[in-house]
PDB file of C-alpha atoms in Angstrom:
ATOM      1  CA  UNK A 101      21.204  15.585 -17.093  1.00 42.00           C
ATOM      2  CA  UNK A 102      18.555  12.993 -18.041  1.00 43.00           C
ATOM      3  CA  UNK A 103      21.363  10.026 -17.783  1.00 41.00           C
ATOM      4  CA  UNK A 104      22.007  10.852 -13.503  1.00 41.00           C
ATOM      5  CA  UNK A 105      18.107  10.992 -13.042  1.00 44.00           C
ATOM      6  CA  UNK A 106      17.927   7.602 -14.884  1.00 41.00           C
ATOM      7  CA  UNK A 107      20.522   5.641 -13.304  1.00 40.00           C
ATOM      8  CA  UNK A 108      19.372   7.127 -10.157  1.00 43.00           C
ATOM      9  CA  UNK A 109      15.470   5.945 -10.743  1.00 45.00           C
ATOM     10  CA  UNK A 110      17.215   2.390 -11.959  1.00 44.00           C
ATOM     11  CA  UNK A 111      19.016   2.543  -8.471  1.00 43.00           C
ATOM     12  CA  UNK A 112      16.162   3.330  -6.793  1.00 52.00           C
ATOM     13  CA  UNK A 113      13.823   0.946  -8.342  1.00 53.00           C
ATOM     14  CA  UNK A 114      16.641  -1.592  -8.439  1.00 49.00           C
ATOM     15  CA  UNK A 115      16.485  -1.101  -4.460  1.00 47.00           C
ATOM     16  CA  UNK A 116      13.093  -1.837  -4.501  1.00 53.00           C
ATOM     17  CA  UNK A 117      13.268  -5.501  -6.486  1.00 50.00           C
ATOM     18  CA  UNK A 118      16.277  -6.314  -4.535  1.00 43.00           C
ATOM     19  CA  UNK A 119      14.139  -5.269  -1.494  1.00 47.00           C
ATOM     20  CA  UNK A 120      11.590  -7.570  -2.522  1.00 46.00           C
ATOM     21  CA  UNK A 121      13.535 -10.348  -3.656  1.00 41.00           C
ATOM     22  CA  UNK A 122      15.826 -10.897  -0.445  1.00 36.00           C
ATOM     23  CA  UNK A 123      12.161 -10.478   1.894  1.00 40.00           C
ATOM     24  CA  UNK A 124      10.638 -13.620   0.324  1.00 48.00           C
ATOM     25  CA  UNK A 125       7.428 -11.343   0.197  1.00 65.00           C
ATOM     26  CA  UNK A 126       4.079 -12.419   0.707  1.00 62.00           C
ATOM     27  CA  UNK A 127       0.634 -10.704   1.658  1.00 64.00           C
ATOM     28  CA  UNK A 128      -2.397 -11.622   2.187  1.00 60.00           C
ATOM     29  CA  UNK A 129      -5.974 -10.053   2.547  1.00 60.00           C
ATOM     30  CA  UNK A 130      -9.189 -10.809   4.060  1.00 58.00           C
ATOM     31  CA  UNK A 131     -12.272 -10.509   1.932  1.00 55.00           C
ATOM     32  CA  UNK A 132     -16.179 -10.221   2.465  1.00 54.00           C
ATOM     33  CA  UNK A 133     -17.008 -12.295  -0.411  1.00 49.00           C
ATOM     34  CA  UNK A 134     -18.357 -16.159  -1.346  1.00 67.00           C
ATOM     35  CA  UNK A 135     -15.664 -16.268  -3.783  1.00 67.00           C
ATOM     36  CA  UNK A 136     -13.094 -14.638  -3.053  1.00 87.00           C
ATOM     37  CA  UNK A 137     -11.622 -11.804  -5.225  1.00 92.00           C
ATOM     38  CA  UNK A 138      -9.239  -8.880  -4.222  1.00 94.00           C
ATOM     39  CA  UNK A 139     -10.369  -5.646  -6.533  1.00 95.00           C
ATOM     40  CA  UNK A 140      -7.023  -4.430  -8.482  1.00 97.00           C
ATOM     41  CA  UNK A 141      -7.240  -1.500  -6.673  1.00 97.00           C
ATOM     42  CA  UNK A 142      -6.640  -3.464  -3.400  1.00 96.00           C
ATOM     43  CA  UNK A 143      -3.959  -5.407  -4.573  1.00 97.00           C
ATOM     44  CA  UNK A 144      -2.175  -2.433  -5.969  1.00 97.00           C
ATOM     45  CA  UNK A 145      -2.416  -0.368  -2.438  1.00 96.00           C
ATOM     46  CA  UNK A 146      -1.492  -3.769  -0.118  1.00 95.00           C
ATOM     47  CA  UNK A 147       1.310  -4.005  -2.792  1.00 93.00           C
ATOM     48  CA  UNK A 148       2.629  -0.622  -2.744  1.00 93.00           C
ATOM     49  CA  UNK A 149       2.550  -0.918   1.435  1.00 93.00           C
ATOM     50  CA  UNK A 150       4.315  -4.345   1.301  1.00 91.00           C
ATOM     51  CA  UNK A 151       6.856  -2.683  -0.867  1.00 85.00           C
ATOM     52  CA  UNK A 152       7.313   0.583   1.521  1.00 87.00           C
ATOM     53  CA  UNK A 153       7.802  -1.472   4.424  1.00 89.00           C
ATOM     54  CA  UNK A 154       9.994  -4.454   2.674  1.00 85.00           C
ATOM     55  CA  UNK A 155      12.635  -1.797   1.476  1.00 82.00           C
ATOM     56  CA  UNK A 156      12.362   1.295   3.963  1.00 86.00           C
ATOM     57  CA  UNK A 157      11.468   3.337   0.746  1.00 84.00           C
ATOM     58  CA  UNK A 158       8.261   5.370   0.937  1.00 87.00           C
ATOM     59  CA  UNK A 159       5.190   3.716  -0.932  1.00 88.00           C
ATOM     60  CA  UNK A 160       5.928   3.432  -4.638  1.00 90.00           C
ATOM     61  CA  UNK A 161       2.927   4.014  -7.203  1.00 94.00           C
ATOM     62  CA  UNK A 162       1.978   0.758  -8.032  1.00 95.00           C
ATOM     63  CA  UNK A 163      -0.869  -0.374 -10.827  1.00 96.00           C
ATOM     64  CA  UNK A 164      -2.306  -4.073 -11.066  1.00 97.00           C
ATOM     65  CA  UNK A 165      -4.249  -4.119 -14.469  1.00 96.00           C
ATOM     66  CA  UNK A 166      -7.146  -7.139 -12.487  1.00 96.00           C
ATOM     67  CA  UNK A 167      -8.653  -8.238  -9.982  1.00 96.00           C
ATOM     68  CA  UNK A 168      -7.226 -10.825  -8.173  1.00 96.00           C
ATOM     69  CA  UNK A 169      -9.214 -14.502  -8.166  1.00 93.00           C
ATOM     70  CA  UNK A 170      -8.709 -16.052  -4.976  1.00 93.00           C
ATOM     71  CA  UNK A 171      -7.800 -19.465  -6.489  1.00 93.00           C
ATOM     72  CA  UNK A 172      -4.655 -21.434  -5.697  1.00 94.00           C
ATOM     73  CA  UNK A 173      -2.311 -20.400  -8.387  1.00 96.00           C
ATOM     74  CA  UNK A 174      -3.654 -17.769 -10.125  1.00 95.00           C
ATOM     75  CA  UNK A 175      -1.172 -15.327 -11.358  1.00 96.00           C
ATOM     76  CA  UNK A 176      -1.343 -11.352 -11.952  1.00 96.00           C
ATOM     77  CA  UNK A 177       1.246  -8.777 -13.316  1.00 96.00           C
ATOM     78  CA  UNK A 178       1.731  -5.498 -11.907  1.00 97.00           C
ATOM     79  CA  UNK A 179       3.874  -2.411 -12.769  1.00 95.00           C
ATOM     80  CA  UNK A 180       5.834  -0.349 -10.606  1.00 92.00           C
ATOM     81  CA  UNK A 181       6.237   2.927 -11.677  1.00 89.00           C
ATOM     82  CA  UNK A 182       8.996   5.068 -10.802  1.00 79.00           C
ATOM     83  CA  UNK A 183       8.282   9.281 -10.744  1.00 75.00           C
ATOM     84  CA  UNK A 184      10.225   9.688 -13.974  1.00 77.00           C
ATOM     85  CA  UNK A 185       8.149   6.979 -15.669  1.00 82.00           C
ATOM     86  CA  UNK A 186      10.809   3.967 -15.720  1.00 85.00           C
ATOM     87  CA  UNK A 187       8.957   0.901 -14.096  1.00 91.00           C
ATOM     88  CA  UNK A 188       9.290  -2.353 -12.972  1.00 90.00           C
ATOM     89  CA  UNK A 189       7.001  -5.401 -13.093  1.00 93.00           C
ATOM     90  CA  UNK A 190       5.670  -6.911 -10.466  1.00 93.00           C
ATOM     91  CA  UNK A 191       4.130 -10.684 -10.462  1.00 95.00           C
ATOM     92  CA  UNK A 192       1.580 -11.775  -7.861  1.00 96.00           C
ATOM     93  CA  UNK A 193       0.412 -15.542  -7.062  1.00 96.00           C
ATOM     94  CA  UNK A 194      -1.802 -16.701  -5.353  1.00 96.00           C
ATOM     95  CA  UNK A 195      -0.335 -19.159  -2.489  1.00 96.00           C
ATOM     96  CA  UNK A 196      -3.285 -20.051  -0.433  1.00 94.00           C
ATOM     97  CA  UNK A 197      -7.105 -19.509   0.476  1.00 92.00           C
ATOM     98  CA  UNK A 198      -8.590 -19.598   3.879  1.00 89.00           C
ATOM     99  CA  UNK A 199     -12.190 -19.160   3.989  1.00 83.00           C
ATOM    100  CA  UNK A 200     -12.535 -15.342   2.403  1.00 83.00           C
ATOM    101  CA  UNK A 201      -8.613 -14.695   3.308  1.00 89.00           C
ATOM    102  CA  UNK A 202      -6.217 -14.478   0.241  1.00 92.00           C
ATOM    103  CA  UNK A 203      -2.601 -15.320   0.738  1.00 94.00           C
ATOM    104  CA  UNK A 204      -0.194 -14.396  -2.297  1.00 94.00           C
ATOM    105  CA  UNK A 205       3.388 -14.189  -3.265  1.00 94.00           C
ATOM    106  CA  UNK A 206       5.008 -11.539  -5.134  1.00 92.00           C
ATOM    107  CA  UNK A 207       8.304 -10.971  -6.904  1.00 92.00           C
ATOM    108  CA  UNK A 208      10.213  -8.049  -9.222  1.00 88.00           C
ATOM    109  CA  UNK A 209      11.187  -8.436 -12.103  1.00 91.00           C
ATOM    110  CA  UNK A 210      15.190  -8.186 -11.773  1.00 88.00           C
ATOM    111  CA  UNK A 211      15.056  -5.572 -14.861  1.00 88.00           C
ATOM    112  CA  UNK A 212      13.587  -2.138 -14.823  1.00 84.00           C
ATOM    113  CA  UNK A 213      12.295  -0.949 -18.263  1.00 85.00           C
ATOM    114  CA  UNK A 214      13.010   2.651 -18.744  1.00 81.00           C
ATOM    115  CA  UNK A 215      10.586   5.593 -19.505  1.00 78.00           C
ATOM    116  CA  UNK A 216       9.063   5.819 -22.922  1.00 73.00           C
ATOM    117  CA  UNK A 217      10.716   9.226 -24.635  1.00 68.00           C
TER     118      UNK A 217
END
């Protein structure tokens, strides 16, 4: 019944952006560094607990392809993946800086993409 498991992974990931979108989300991160960067591997973990506790869900797999510059403005785009393979994307940017601290912004796309056959 591949149609139910679909509509129930759009629900599901549809939660998620609403989730996301109604939160006004924003993070932010404290780094050791002169210039400040946030590893993609970071960003993708703080994302995926942001996520977890914005919607109640438990912590999605999420994958941010960068790191993250710590420059007013700089933009990223990561994917949500859902356990079936549909996925959502994700767009981080960067709000503020203070001192080695990285503040960013994040939003959902409002459309999930379904898994490749």
């Amino acid at each position: 019944m591949p149609t139910a498991r679909s509509s129930a992974t759009a629900w599901s990931l549809s939660a998620v952006a609403a989730g996301v979108l109604l939160a006004g989300c924003s993070g932010s991160v404290t780094v050791g560094k002169t210039t400040p960067k946030l590893s993609a591997d970071k960003l993708s973990d703080t994302l995926a607990e942001k996520l977890a506790a914005t919607t109640g869900q438990p912590k999605p797999d999420v994958s941010c392809p960068e790191d993250l510059v710590g420059k007013v403005g700089t933009t990223t785009r990561c994917t949500l993946t859902a356990g079936d393979g549909g996925s959502l994307g994700v767009t981080v940017t960067v709000t503020s800086v203070e001192d080695d601290r990285i503040n960013f912004d994040f939003k959902a796309d409002d459309k999930v993409s379904p898994a490749a056959s």
